[in-house]
PDB file of C-alpha atoms in Angstrom:
ATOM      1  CA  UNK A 263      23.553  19.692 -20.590  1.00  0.00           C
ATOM      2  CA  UNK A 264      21.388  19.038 -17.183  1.00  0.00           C
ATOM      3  CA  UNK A 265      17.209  18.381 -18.122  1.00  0.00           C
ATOM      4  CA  UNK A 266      15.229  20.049 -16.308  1.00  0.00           C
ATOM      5  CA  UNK A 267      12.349  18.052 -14.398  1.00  0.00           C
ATOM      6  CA  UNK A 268       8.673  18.762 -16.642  1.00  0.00           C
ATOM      7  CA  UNK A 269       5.526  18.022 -15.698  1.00  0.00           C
ATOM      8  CA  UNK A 270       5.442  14.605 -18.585  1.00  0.00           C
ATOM      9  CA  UNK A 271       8.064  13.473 -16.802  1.00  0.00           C
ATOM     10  CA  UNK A 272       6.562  13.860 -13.130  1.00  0.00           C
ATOM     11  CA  UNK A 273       2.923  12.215 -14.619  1.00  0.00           C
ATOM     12  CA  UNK A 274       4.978   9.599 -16.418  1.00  0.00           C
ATOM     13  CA  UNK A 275       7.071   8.308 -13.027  1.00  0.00           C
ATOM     14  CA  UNK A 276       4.171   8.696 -10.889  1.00  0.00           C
ATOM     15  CA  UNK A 277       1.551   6.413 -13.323  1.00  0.00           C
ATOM     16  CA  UNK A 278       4.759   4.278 -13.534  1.00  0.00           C
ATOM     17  CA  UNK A 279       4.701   4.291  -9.737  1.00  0.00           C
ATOM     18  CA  UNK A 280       1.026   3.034  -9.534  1.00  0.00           C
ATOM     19  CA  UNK A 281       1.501   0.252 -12.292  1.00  0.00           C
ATOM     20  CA  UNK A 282       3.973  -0.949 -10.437  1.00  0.00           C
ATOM     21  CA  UNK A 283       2.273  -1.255  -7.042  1.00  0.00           C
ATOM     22  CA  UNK A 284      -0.559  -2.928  -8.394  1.00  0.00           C
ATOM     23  CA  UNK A 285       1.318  -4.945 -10.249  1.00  0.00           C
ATOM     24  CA  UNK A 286       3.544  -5.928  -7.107  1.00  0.00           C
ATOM     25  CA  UNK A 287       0.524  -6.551  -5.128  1.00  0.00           C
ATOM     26  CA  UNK A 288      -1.430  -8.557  -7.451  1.00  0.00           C
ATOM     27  CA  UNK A 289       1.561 -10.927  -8.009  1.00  0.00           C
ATOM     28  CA  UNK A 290       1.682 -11.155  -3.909  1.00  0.00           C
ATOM     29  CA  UNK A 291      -2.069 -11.979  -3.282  1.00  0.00           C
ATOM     30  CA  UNK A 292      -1.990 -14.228  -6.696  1.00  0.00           C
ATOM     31  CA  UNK A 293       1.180 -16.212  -5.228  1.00  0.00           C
ATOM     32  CA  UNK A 294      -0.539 -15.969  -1.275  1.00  0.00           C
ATOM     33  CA  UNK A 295      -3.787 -17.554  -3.379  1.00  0.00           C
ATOM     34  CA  UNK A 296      -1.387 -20.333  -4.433  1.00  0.00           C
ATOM     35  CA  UNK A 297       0.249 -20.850  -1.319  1.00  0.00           C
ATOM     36  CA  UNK A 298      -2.900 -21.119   0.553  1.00  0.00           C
ATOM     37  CA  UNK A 299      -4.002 -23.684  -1.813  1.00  0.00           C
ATOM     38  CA  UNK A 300      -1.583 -25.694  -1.376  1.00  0.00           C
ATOM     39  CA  UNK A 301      -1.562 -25.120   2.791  1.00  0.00           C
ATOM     40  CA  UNK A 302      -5.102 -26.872   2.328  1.00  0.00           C
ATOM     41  CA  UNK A 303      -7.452 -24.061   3.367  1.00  0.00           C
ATOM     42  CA  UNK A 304     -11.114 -24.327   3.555  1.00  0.00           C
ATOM     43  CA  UNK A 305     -13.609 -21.553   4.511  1.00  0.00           C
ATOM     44  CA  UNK A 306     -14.903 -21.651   8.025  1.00  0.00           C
ATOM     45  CA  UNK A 307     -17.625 -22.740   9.504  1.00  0.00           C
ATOM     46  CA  UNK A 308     -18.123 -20.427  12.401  1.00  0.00           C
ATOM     47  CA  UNK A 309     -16.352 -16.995  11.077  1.00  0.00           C
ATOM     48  CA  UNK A 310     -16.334 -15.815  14.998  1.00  0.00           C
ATOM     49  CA  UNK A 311     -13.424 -17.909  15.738  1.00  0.00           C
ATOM     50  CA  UNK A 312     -11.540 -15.498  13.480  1.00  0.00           C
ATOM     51  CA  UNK A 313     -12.011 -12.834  15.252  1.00  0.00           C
ATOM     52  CA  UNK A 314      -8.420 -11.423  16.419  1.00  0.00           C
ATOM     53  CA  UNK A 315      -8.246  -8.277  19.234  1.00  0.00           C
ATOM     54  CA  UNK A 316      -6.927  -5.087  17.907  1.00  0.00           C
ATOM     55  CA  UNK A 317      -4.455  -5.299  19.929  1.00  0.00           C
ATOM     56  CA  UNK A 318      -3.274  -8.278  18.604  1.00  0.00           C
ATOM     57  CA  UNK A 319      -3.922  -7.438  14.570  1.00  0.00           C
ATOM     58  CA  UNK A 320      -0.519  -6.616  13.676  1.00  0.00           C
ATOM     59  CA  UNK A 321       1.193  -9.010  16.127  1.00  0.00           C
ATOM     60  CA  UNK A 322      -0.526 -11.799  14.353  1.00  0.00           C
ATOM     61  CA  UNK A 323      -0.461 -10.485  10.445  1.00  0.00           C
ATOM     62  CA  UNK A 324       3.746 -10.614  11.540  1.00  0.00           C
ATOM     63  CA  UNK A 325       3.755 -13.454  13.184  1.00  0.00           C
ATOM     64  CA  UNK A 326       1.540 -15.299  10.188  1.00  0.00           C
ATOM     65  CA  UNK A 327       4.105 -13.666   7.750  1.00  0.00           C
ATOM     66  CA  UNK A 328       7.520 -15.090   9.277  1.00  0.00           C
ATOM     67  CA  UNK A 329       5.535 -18.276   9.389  1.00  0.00           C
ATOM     68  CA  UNK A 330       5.146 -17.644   5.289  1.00  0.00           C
ATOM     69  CA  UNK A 331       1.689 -18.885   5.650  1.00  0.00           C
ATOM     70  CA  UNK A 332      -0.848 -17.488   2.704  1.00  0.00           C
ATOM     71  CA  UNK A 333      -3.333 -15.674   4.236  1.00  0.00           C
ATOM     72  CA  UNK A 334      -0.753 -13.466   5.688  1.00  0.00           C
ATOM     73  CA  UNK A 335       0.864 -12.753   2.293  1.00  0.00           C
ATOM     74  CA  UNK A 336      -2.474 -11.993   0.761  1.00  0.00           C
ATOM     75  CA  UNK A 337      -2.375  -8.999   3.139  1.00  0.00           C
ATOM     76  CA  UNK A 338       0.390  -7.992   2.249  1.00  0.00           C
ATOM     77  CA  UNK A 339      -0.773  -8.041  -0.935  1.00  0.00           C
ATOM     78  CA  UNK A 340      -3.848  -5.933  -0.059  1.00  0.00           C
ATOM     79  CA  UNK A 341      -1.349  -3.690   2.594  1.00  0.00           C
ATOM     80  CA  UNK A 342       0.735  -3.050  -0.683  1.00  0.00           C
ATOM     81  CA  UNK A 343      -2.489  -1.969  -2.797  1.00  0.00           C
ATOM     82  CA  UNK A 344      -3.904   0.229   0.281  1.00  0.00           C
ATOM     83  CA  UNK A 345      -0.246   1.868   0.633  1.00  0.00           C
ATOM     84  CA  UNK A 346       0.199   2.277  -3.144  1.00  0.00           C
ATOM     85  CA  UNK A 347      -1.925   5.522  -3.422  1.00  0.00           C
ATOM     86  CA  UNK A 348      -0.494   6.909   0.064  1.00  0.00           C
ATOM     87  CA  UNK A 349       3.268   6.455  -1.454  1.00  0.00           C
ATOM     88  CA  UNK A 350       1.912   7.936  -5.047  1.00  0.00           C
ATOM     89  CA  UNK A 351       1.413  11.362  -3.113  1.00  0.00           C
ATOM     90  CA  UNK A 352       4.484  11.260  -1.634  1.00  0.00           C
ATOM     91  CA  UNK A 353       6.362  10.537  -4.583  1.00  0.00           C
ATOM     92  CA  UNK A 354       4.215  13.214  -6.211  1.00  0.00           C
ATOM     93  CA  UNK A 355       5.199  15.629  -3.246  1.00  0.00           C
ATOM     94  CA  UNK A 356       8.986  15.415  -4.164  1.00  0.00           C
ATOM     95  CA  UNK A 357       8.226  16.358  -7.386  1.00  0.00           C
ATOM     96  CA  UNK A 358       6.308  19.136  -6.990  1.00  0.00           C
ATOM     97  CA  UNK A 359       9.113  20.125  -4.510  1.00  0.00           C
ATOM     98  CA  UNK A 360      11.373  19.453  -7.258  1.00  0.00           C
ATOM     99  CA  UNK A 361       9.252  21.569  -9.689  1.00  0.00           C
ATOM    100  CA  UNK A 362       9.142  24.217  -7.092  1.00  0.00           C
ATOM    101  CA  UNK A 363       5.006  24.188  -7.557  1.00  0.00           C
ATOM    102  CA  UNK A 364       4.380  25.366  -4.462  1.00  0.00           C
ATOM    103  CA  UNK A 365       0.852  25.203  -4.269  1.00  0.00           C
ATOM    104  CA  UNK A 366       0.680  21.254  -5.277  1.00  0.00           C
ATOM    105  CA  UNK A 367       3.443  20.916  -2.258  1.00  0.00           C
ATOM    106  CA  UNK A 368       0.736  23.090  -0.169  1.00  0.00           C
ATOM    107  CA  UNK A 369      -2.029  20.843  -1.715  1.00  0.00           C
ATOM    108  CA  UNK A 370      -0.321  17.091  -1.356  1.00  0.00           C
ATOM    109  CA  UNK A 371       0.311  17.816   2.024  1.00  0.00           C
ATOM    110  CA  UNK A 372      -2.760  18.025   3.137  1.00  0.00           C
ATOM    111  CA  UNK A 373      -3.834  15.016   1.351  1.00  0.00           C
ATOM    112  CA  UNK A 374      -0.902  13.554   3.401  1.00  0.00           C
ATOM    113  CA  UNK A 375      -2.348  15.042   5.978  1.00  0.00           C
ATOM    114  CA  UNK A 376      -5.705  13.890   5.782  1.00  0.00           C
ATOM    115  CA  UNK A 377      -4.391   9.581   4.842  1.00  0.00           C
ATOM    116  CA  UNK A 378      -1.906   9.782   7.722  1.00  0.00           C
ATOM    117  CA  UNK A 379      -4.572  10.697   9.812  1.00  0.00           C
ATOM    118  CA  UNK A 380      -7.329   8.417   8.770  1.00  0.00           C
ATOM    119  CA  UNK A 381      -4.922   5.245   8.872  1.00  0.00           C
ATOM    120  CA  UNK A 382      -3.617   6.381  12.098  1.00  0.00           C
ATOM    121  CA  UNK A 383      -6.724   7.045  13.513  1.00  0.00           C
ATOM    122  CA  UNK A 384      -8.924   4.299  12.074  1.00  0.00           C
ATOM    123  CA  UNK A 385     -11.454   6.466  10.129  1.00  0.00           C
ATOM    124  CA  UNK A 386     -10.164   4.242   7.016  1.00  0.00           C
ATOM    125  CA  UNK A 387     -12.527   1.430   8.137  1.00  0.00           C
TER     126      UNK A 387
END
């Protein structure tokens, strides 16, 4: 006999869904910590010399990444723990597509809304 898809069982994959996405990011910015350790890294001493473009942000974080250096893989760390809640609502959209709730589907996609636009648009910093 088929189950049908409840409510527990939604709440119980999407807090499953978070635990896991923390718990992915803190063991990437925990093993980028160790890594950059070990690279040598001290803090410093003029922080303008960091200062990247924003054109250049995401060409660098990738380019720092395939280079497996730590900083970059502590943001990806943090990237996983911003992107965590954003992939929560989508999970939680399926389900309440699933459920055929179709004022949560109404509801989470406006919250999509909203993230998508805010990341996209830079209101997020």
């Amino acid at each position: 006999m088929k189950k049908h898809f409840t409510d527990i069982d939604l709440n119980r994959s999407v807090g499953n869904l978070l635990r896991i996405g923390v718990l992915l990011s803190v063991i990437t910015s925990f093993f980028g910590f160790i890594k950059l350790s070990l690279e040598g890294f001290e803090m410093p001493k003029d922080y303008a010399s960091l200062e990247i473009t924003d054109d250049n942000i995401w060409q660098s974080f990738w380019t720092s990444l395939m280079k497996f250096e730590g900083m970059a893989i502590i943001q990806l760390g943090i990237l996983l723990l911003i992107l965590t809640p954003l992939v929560r609502i989508i999970f939680a959209l399926a389900g309440y597509i699933k459920e055929k709730d179709y004022t949560y589907v109404v509801v989470s996609l406006i919250v999509l809304g909203i993230m998508l636009v805010s990341f996209l648009m830079g209101f997020a910093h």
